[in-house]
Coordinates of C-alpha atoms and ligand atoms in Angstrom, one line a residue:
X30 CA 85.1 -43.6 162.3
X31 CA 88.6 -42.4 162.8
X32 CA 91.4 -44.8 161.8
X33 CA 93.1 -45.2 165.1
X34 CA 96.0 -47.2 163.8
X35 CA 97.0 -44.2 161.6
X36 CA 96.7 -42.0 164.6
X37 CA 98.9 -44.2 166.7
X38 CA 101.6 -44.4 164.1
X39 CA 101.5 -40.6 163.5
X40 CA 101.9 -40.0 167.3
X41 CA 104.8 -42.5 167.5
X42 CA 106.5 -40.9 164.4
X43 CA 106.2 -37.5 166.0
X44 CA 107.8 -38.7 169.2
X45 CA 110.5 -40.5 167.3
X46 CA 111.5 -37.3 165.6
X47 CA 112.9 -36.1 168.9
X48 CA 113.4 -39.2 171.1
X49 CA 114.1 -42.9 170.6
X50 CA 110.7 -44.6 170.6
X51 CA 109.4 -48.1 170.7
X52 CA 107.8 -49.4 167.6
X53 CA 104.1 -48.5 167.7
X54 CA 101.9 -51.5 168.1
X55 CA 98.1 -51.1 168.4
X56 CA 97.2 -51.4 172.0
X57 CA 93.5 -50.5 171.9
X58 CA 90.6 -51.1 169.7
X59 CA 88.2 -48.4 170.8
X60 CA 88.4 -45.1 172.5
X61 CA 85.8 -42.8 173.9
X62 CA 85.7 -39.8 176.2
X63 CA 83.0 -38.2 178.3
X64 CA 82.5 -35.9 181.2
X65 CA 81.2 -36.9 184.6
X66 CA 78.4 -35.0 186.2
X67 CA 79.2 -31.7 187.8
X68 CA 76.8 -29.3 189.5
X69 CA 75.1 -26.0 188.6
X70 CA 76.0 -23.1 190.8
X71 CA 75.0 -19.4 190.7
X72 CA 78.0 -17.2 190.3
X73 CA 78.5 -13.5 189.5
X74 CA 80.7 -12.7 186.5
X75 CA 81.1 -9.3 184.9
X76 CA 78.4 -7.9 187.1
X77 CA 75.8 -10.5 186.2
X78 CA 74.7 -13.5 188.2
X79 CA 74.1 -16.6 186.1
X80 CA 74.2 -20.4 186.4
X81 CA 77.5 -22.2 185.7
X82 CA 78.4 -25.8 185.6
X83 CA 81.4 -26.8 187.8
X84 CA 83.2 -29.8 189.0
X85 CA 82.7 -32.1 186.0
X86 CA 85.7 -34.2 185.1
X87 CA 87.2 -35.3 181.8
X88 CA 87.4 -39.1 181.4
X89 CA 89.0 -41.0 178.5
X90 CA 88.1 -44.7 178.0
X91 CA 90.4 -47.0 176.1
X92 CA 89.2 -50.5 175.3
X93 CA 91.8 -53.2 174.5
X94 CA 91.7 -55.4 171.4
X95 CA 90.8 -58.3 173.6
X96 CA 89.2 -57.6 177.0
X97 CA 90.5 -60.2 179.4
X98 CA 89.5 -58.8 182.8
X99 CA 86.1 -57.9 184.1
X100 CA 87.1 -54.9 186.2
X101 CA 88.6 -51.8 184.5
X102 CA 91.5 -49.7 185.8
X103 CA 91.0 -46.0 186.6
X104 CA 94.2 -44.0 186.6
X105 CA 94.3 -40.7 188.5
X106 CA 97.4 -38.5 188.2
X107 CA 98.8 -36.3 191.0
X108 CA 99.3 -32.6 191.5
X109 CA 99.8 -30.5 188.3
X110 CA 99.4 -33.6 186.1
X111 CA 96.7 -35.2 184.0
X112 CA 95.7 -38.3 182.2
X113 CA 98.6 -37.8 179.8
X114 CA 100.8 -39.3 182.5
X115 CA 99.7 -42.8 181.4
X116 CA 99.7 -42.3 177.6
X117 CA 103.4 -42.0 177.0
X118 CA 106.6 -41.1 178.8
X119 CA 108.3 -37.7 178.2
X120 CA 111.0 -39.5 176.2
X121 CA 108.4 -40.9 173.8
X122 CA 108.0 -44.5 175.1
X123 CA 104.6 -46.0 175.7
X124 CA 103.0 -45.4 179.1
X125 CA 101.3 -47.6 181.6
X126 CA 98.0 -47.3 179.7
X127 CA 99.4 -49.2 176.8
X128 CA 101.0 -51.8 179.1
X129 CA 97.7 -52.6 180.9
X130 CA 95.7 -52.5 177.6
X131 CA 98.0 -55.2 176.2
X132 CA 97.2 -57.3 179.3
X133 CA 93.5 -57.0 178.5
X134 CA 92.3 -54.3 180.9
X135 CA 89.9 -51.6 180.0
X136 CA 91.5 -48.3 181.0
X137 CA 90.0 -45.1 182.2
X138 CA 92.2 -42.0 182.3
X139 CA 90.8 -39.0 184.2
X140 CA 91.9 -35.5 184.7
X141 CA 91.1 -34.2 188.2
X142 CA 88.5 -31.6 188.7
X143 CA 89.6 -28.1 187.7
X144 CA 92.7 -29.4 186.0
X145 CA 93.7 -30.3 182.4
X146 CA 90.6 -30.8 180.3
X147 CA 88.3 -30.6 183.4
X148 CA 87.1 -27.0 183.4
X149 CA 87.9 -24.4 186.0
X150 CA 85.6 -21.5 186.5
X151 CA 88.1 -18.6 186.8
X152 CA 88.2 -17.0 190.2
X153 CA 86.9 -20.2 192.0
X154 CA 89.6 -20.7 194.6
X155 CA 93.0 -19.9 193.2
X156 CA 95.5 -21.5 190.8
X157 CA 99.2 -22.0 191.1
X158 CA 101.8 -24.1 189.3
X159 CA 104.9 -26.1 190.3
X160 CA 108.0 -24.2 189.1
X161 CA 110.5 -25.9 186.8
X162 CA 113.0 -25.4 189.7
X163 CA 110.9 -27.4 192.1
X164 CA 110.3 -30.1 189.5
X165 CA 114.0 -30.7 188.8
X166 CA 115.0 -30.6 192.5
X167 CA 112.2 -32.8 193.8
X168 CA 111.2 -35.1 190.9
X169 CA 113.6 -35.4 188.0
X170 CA 117.1 -34.7 189.4
X171 CA 116.9 -34.9 193.2
X172 CA 120.4 -36.5 193.2
X173 CA 121.8 -33.2 192.1
X174 CA 120.0 -31.3 194.9
X175 CA 120.0 -33.9 197.7
X176 CA 117.8 -32.6 200.5
X177 CA 117.2 -36.1 202.0
X178 CA 119.7 -39.0 202.2
X179 CA 118.0 -41.4 199.7
X180 CA 118.1 -38.8 196.9
X181 CA 121.7 -39.8 195.9
X182 CA 120.5 -43.1 194.6
X183 CA 118.2 -41.6 191.9
X184 CA 119.3 -43.0 188.5
X185 CA 116.2 -43.9 186.6
X186 CA 114.9 -40.6 185.1
X187 CA 115.6 -40.6 181.4
X188 CA 118.1 -37.8 180.6
X189 CA 119.7 -35.4 183.1
X190 CA 116.4 -34.3 184.6
X191 CA 117.7 -30.7 184.4
X192 CA 116.1 -27.6 182.9
X193 CA 117.1 -27.4 179.3
X194 CA 117.4 -31.2 178.8
X195 CA 114.9 -32.0 176.1
X196 CA 113.2 -34.8 178.1
X197 CA 112.9 -32.6 181.1
X198 CA 111.4 -29.9 179.0
X199 CA 108.9 -32.3 177.5
X200 CA 107.8 -33.2 181.0
X201 CA 107.7 -29.6 182.1
X202 CA 105.4 -28.7 179.2
X203 CA 102.8 -31.2 180.7
X204 CA 102.6 -29.3 184.0
X205 CA 99.2 -27.9 184.6
X206 CA 97.5 -25.6 187.1
X207 CA 97.1 -26.6 190.7
X208 CA 94.1 -25.5 192.8
X209 CA 95.4 -23.9 196.0
X210 CA 92.1 -24.3 197.8
X211 CA 92.7 -27.9 198.5
X212 CA 89.4 -28.4 200.3
X213 CA 87.5 -27.1 197.2
X214 CA 89.6 -29.5 195.0
X215 CA 88.7 -32.4 197.3
X216 CA 85.0 -31.6 197.3
X217 CA 84.8 -31.4 193.5
X218 CA 86.8 -34.6 193.0
X219 CA 84.6 -36.4 195.5
X220 CA 81.6 -35.2 193.6
X221 CA 82.8 -36.1 190.2
X222 CA 84.6 -39.4 190.9
X223 CA 81.6 -40.8 192.8
X224 CA 79.4 -39.7 189.9
X225 CA 81.9 -41.6 187.6
X226 CA 81.7 -44.9 189.5
X227 CA 77.9 -44.6 189.8
X228 CA 78.0 -44.5 186.0
X229 CA 80.6 -47.1 185.0
X230 CA 80.5 -49.5 188.0
X231 CA 83.4 -51.2 189.8
X232 CA 87.0 -50.3 189.1
X233 CA 90.5 -50.8 190.4
X234 CA 92.0 -47.3 191.0
X235 CA 95.6 -46.6 190.2
X236 CA 96.4 -43.1 191.6
X237 CA 99.7 -41.3 191.9
X238 CA 100.7 -38.9 194.7
X239 CA 98.0 -36.3 195.4
X240 CA 95.6 -38.4 193.3
X241 CA 95.8 -41.0 196.1
X242 CA 94.1 -38.7 198.6
X243 CA 91.1 -38.3 196.3
X244 CA 91.1 -42.1 195.9
X245 CA 90.9 -42.6 199.7
X246 CA 87.9 -40.3 199.6
X247 CA 86.4 -42.1 196.7
X248 CA 86.9 -45.6 198.3
X249 CA 85.4 -44.2 201.5
X250 CA 82.3 -42.9 199.6
X251 CA 81.9 -46.0 197.4
X252 CA 83.7 -49.0 199.1
X253 CA 81.6 -51.5 197.1
X254 CA 82.7 -50.0 193.7
X255 CA 86.4 -49.6 194.5
X256 CA 87.7 -53.2 194.2
X257 CA 91.3 -52.4 194.9
X258 CA 93.7 -49.5 195.1
X259 CA 97.3 -49.4 193.8
X260 CA 98.7 -46.2 195.4
X261 CA 101.9 -44.9 193.9
X262 CA 103.6 -42.8 196.5
X263 CA 100.5 -41.4 198.1
X264 CA 100.3 -37.8 199.4
X265 CA 101.4 -37.9 203.0
X266 CA 102.5 -38.5 205.7
X267 CA 99.5 -38.6 208.0
X268 CA 98.2 -35.3 209.3
X269 CA 101.0 -32.8 208.6
X270 CA 103.4 -32.3 205.7
X271 CA 107.0 -33.6 206.1
X272 CA 108.9 -30.7 207.5
X273 CA 112.3 -31.8 206.3
X274 CA 115.3 -32.5 208.4
X275 CA 116.5 -31.8 211.1
X276 CA 113.4 -33.2 212.9
X277 CA 112.6 -31.6 216.2
X278 CA 110.6 -33.5 218.8
X279 CA 108.0 -30.7 218.2
X280 CA 107.5 -31.8 214.6
X281 CA 104.8 -31.9 213.3
X282 CA 103.1 -29.8 215.9
X283 CA 105.1 -26.9 214.5
X284 CA 103.9 -27.3 211.0
X285 CA 100.3 -26.8 210.1
X286 CA 98.1 -29.8 209.5
X287 CA 97.1 -30.4 205.9
X288 CA 95.1 -33.6 206.4
X289 CA 93.0 -33.3 209.5
X290 CA 91.4 -36.7 208.9
X291 CA 94.8 -38.4 208.9
X292 CA 95.1 -39.0 205.2
X293 CA 92.4 -36.7 203.9
X294 CA 91.1 -33.2 204.1
X295 CA 87.5 -34.2 204.1
X296 CA 85.9 -36.6 206.7
X297 CA 86.2 -40.4 206.4
X298 CA 84.2 -43.2 208.0
X299 CA 85.9 -44.2 211.2
X300 CA 84.7 -46.5 214.0
X301 CA 84.2 -45.1 216.6
X302 CA 82.9 -42.4 214.4
X303 CA 84.7 -39.1 214.0
X304 CA 82.4 -36.0 214.0
X305 CA 85.2 -33.6 214.5
X306 CA 88.7 -34.2 213.3
X307 CA 90.1 -33.3 216.8
X308 CA 88.6 -36.6 218.0
X309 CA 91.4 -38.4 216.2
X310 CA 94.1 -38.5 218.9
X311 CA 97.6 -37.9 217.6
X312 CA 100.6 -39.8 218.8
X313 CA 104.2 -38.7 217.9
X314 CA 106.7 -41.4 217.0
X315 CA 110.4 -40.5 216.7
X316 CA 112.2 -41.7 213.6
X317 CA 113.5 -45.2 213.8
X318 CA 116.6 -44.4 211.8
X319 CA 118.3 -41.1 210.7
X320 CA 117.2 -41.4 207.1
X321 CA 113.5 -41.6 208.1
X322 CA 111.0 -38.9 209.2
X323 CA 109.1 -39.1 212.5
X324 CA 105.4 -40.1 212.2
X325 CA 102.2 -38.9 213.7
X326 CA 99.8 -41.8 214.0
X327 CA 96.6 -42.4 216.0
X328 CA 97.0 -43.0 219.7
X329 CA 96.1 -46.7 220.5
X330 CA 93.5 -48.0 220.5
X331 CA 93.2 -46.5 217.0
X332 CA 89.8 -45.9 215.3
X333 CA 89.2 -48.2 212.4
X334 CA 88.8 -46.9 208.9
X335 CA 85.6 -48.9 208.4
X336 CA 85.1 -48.3 204.6
X337 CA 88.7 -48.2 203.5
X338 CA 89.4 -51.5 205.4
X339 CA 87.1 -53.2 202.8
X340 CA 89.5 -52.4 200.0
X341 CA 92.7 -54.3 199.3
X342 CA 95.4 -51.8 198.9
X343 CA 98.9 -52.0 197.4
X344 CA 101.2 -49.1 198.1
X345 CA 104.5 -48.5 196.3
X346 CA 107.4 -46.4 197.4
X347 CA 110.6 -46.0 195.4
X348 CA 114.2 -46.1 196.6
X349 CA 115.2 -42.5 196.0
X350 CA 112.0 -40.4 196.1
X351 CA 111.4 -38.0 199.0
X352 CA 108.6 -40.3 199.8
X353 CA 111.1 -42.9 200.9
X354 CA 111.5 -40.7 204.0
X355 CA 108.0 -40.9 205.2
X356 CA 105.7 -43.3 203.3
X357 CA 106.2 -45.9 206.0
X358 CA 104.2 -43.7 208.2
X359 CA 101.2 -43.7 205.8
X360 CA 101.4 -47.5 205.6
X361 CA 101.5 -47.7 209.4
X362 CA 98.5 -45.4 209.6
X363 CA 96.5 -47.7 207.3
X364 CA 97.5 -50.8 209.3
X365 CA 96.4 -49.1 212.5
X366 CA 93.0 -48.3 210.9
X367 CA 92.6 -52.0 209.9
X368 CA 93.2 -51.5 206.2
X369 CA 94.4 -54.5 204.2
X370 CA 97.5 -52.7 202.9
X371 CA 100.6 -54.2 201.4
X372 CA 103.4 -51.7 201.4
X373 CA 106.3 -52.4 199.0
X374 CA 109.5 -50.4 199.2
X375 CA 110.7 -51.1 195.7
X376 CA 114.4 -51.7 196.5
X377 CA 113.2 -54.6 198.7
X378 CA 111.9 -56.3 195.6
X379 CA 115.0 -55.5 193.5
X380 CA 113.8 -52.4 191.8
X381 CA 116.3 -49.6 192.3
X382 CA 117.0 -46.0 191.5
X383 CA 113.5 -44.6 191.0
X384 CA 112.1 -41.3 192.0
X385 CA 108.5 -40.0 192.5
X386 CA 107.5 -40.4 188.8
X387 CA 108.5 -44.1 188.6
X388 CA 105.9 -44.8 185.9
X389 CA 107.7 -42.4 183.5
X390 CA 111.2 -43.5 184.3
X391 CA 113.5 -45.8 182.3
X392 CA 112.2 -49.0 184.0
X393 CA 108.5 -48.0 184.0
X394 CA 107.4 -51.3 182.5
X395 CA 109.5 -53.2 185.0
X396 CA 107.4 -51.6 187.7
X397 CA 104.2 -52.2 185.8
X398 CA 105.2 -55.9 185.5
X399 CA 105.6 -56.0 189.3
X400 CA 102.1 -54.5 189.8
X401 CA 100.1 -56.4 187.3
X402 CA 100.0 -59.9 189.0
X403 CA 98.8 -58.2 192.2
X404 CA 95.9 -56.7 190.3
X405 CA 95.2 -59.9 188.3
X406 CA 94.8 -61.9 191.6
X407 CA 91.9 -59.6 192.5
X408 CA 89.9 -59.4 189.3
X409 CA 88.4 -62.3 187.5
X410 CA 89.7 -63.3 184.1
X411 CA 87.1 -63.5 181.4
Ligands
NAG6 C1 96.7 -16.9 194.3 O1 97.9 -17.7 194.2 C2 99.0 -16.9 193.8 C3 100.1 -17.9 193.6 O2 100.2 -18.9 194.5 C4 99.3 -15.9 195.0 O3 100.4 -15.2 194.7 C5 98.1 -15.0 195.2 O4 98.3 -14.2 196.3 C6 96.8 -15.9 195.4 N1 95.7 -15.0 195.4 C7 94.7 -15.2 196.3 C8 93.5 -14.2 196.1 O5 94.7 -16.0 197.2
NAG7 C1 121.8 -46.4 198.0 O1 121.6 -47.7 197.4 C2 122.4 -48.7 198.0 C3 122.1 -50.0 197.1 O2 120.8 -50.2 197.0 C4 122.0 -48.9 199.4 O3 122.7 -50.0 200.0 C5 122.2 -47.6 200.2 O4 121.7 -47.8 201.5 C6 121.5 -46.5 199.5 N1 121.8 -45.2 200.2 C7 120.9 -44.4 200.8 C8 121.4 -43.2 201.4 O5 119.7 -44.7 200.8
NAG8 C1 81.4 -37.6 198.6 O1 80.4 -37.7 197.7 C2 79.3 -38.6 198.0 C3 78.4 -38.8 196.8 O2 78.0 -37.5 196.3 C4 78.6 -38.1 199.3 O3 77.6 -39.0 199.7 C5 79.6 -37.9 200.4 O4 79.0 -37.3 201.5 C6 80.8 -37.0 199.9 N1 81.8 -37.0 200.9 C7 82.2 -35.9 201.5 C8 83.2 -36.1 202.6 O5 81.8 -34.8 201.2
NAG9 C1 86.1 -29.4 216.9 O1 86.7 -29.6 218.2 C2 87.5 -28.5 218.6 C3 88.2 -28.9 219.9 O2 87.3 -29.4 220.8 C4 86.7 -27.2 218.7 O3 87.6 -26.1 219.0 C5 86.1 -27.0 217.3 O4 85.2 -25.9 217.4 C6 85.3 -28.2 216.9 N1 84.8 -28.0 215.5 C7 83.6 -28.1 215.1 C8 83.3 -27.9 213.7 O5 82.7 -28.5 215.9

């Protein structure tokens, strides 16, 4: 068997060569990886039709030295990112996986379908990637390119967050491909993540950003196996993408709808049932203050999200992310649908200066310490 302590120290030493790093302390006793089920399809390649396996997802399991909680955590990264998000930060500190392992949780880290170590059959759909320009402007240094008022308060990214800064570059190197056929991506994730839970049993899911949309789908398909969701700045707002200021009363009718089922691309269980997305009646709400976006919600009486309303949900939004503009709409959408959602805007609990990748920023463990008691209340201690 591989000596994991040596591996851990070697990794920490490599990181320390470039960045300040915490002393490496063993956080896990065992690791394992496997792939979820995918499905066989017939596809033509090089003039020949043959069977290929598609949709399977890479999952890494880390077991702590002492397991204290009965329900494991499943982490799902957002667009262009993978399970590495939770292992360490781009400046060489330990990630959320280590934090929760030390608390005694079994941790699963998954790469989404067709991303990272989850295979993509070339020519299925189409691949794109976030540019370095977008990443610095939207995620790591929005304060230098303020396109929304809250951006000026972004202070927590380690380093300047600008192209050429070694920590930015380390983060940039972790960017992966993004499937532009978002419906295909959602279908494959639904296939593989339901297969995963059918295999491993109940989990608490901790998704980031676009990973949240696939988590809503998973919770809808397997409400009895998703014990809780901790959504970190979920993809949103409901129905259409945020168009950016200035907001016209026509917004979002003027921009195309990305999430016809409110918060997802694929159908969800509503009551009364929705057999066609156009049955969800939309109601426009003007922004309550100039730094917030308008929302599109359901018209009252709203249909209930019958499966998602069985799952306690914590949703976090940071002070200075572009999500601070519209995440309140997503929280309202859940409340309308009867979901037991607790929405926390981090500055309201004294956590300031974060952007969209809060779990990689300087105070990443401060945020983890805020989240952990909420999870611990839901799962039974061994
Ligand atoms: C695939 O995506 C690239 C980059 O987004 C785009 O330039 C290209 O036109 C797309 N190709 C197809 C076949 O959709
Ligand atoms: C910036 O942060 C301060 C302190 O938290 C807050 O009072 C102020 O409203 C914030 N500014 C914007 C534009 O969000
Ligand atoms: C998601 O996957 C489950 C299990 O395979 C399936 O029952 C369900 O219909 C799928 N959901 C959608 C919207 O395709
Ligand atoms: C859904 O309803 C709209 C509006 O009534 C209609 O145009 C569309 O064809 C329907 N879609 C399906 C798949 O039935």
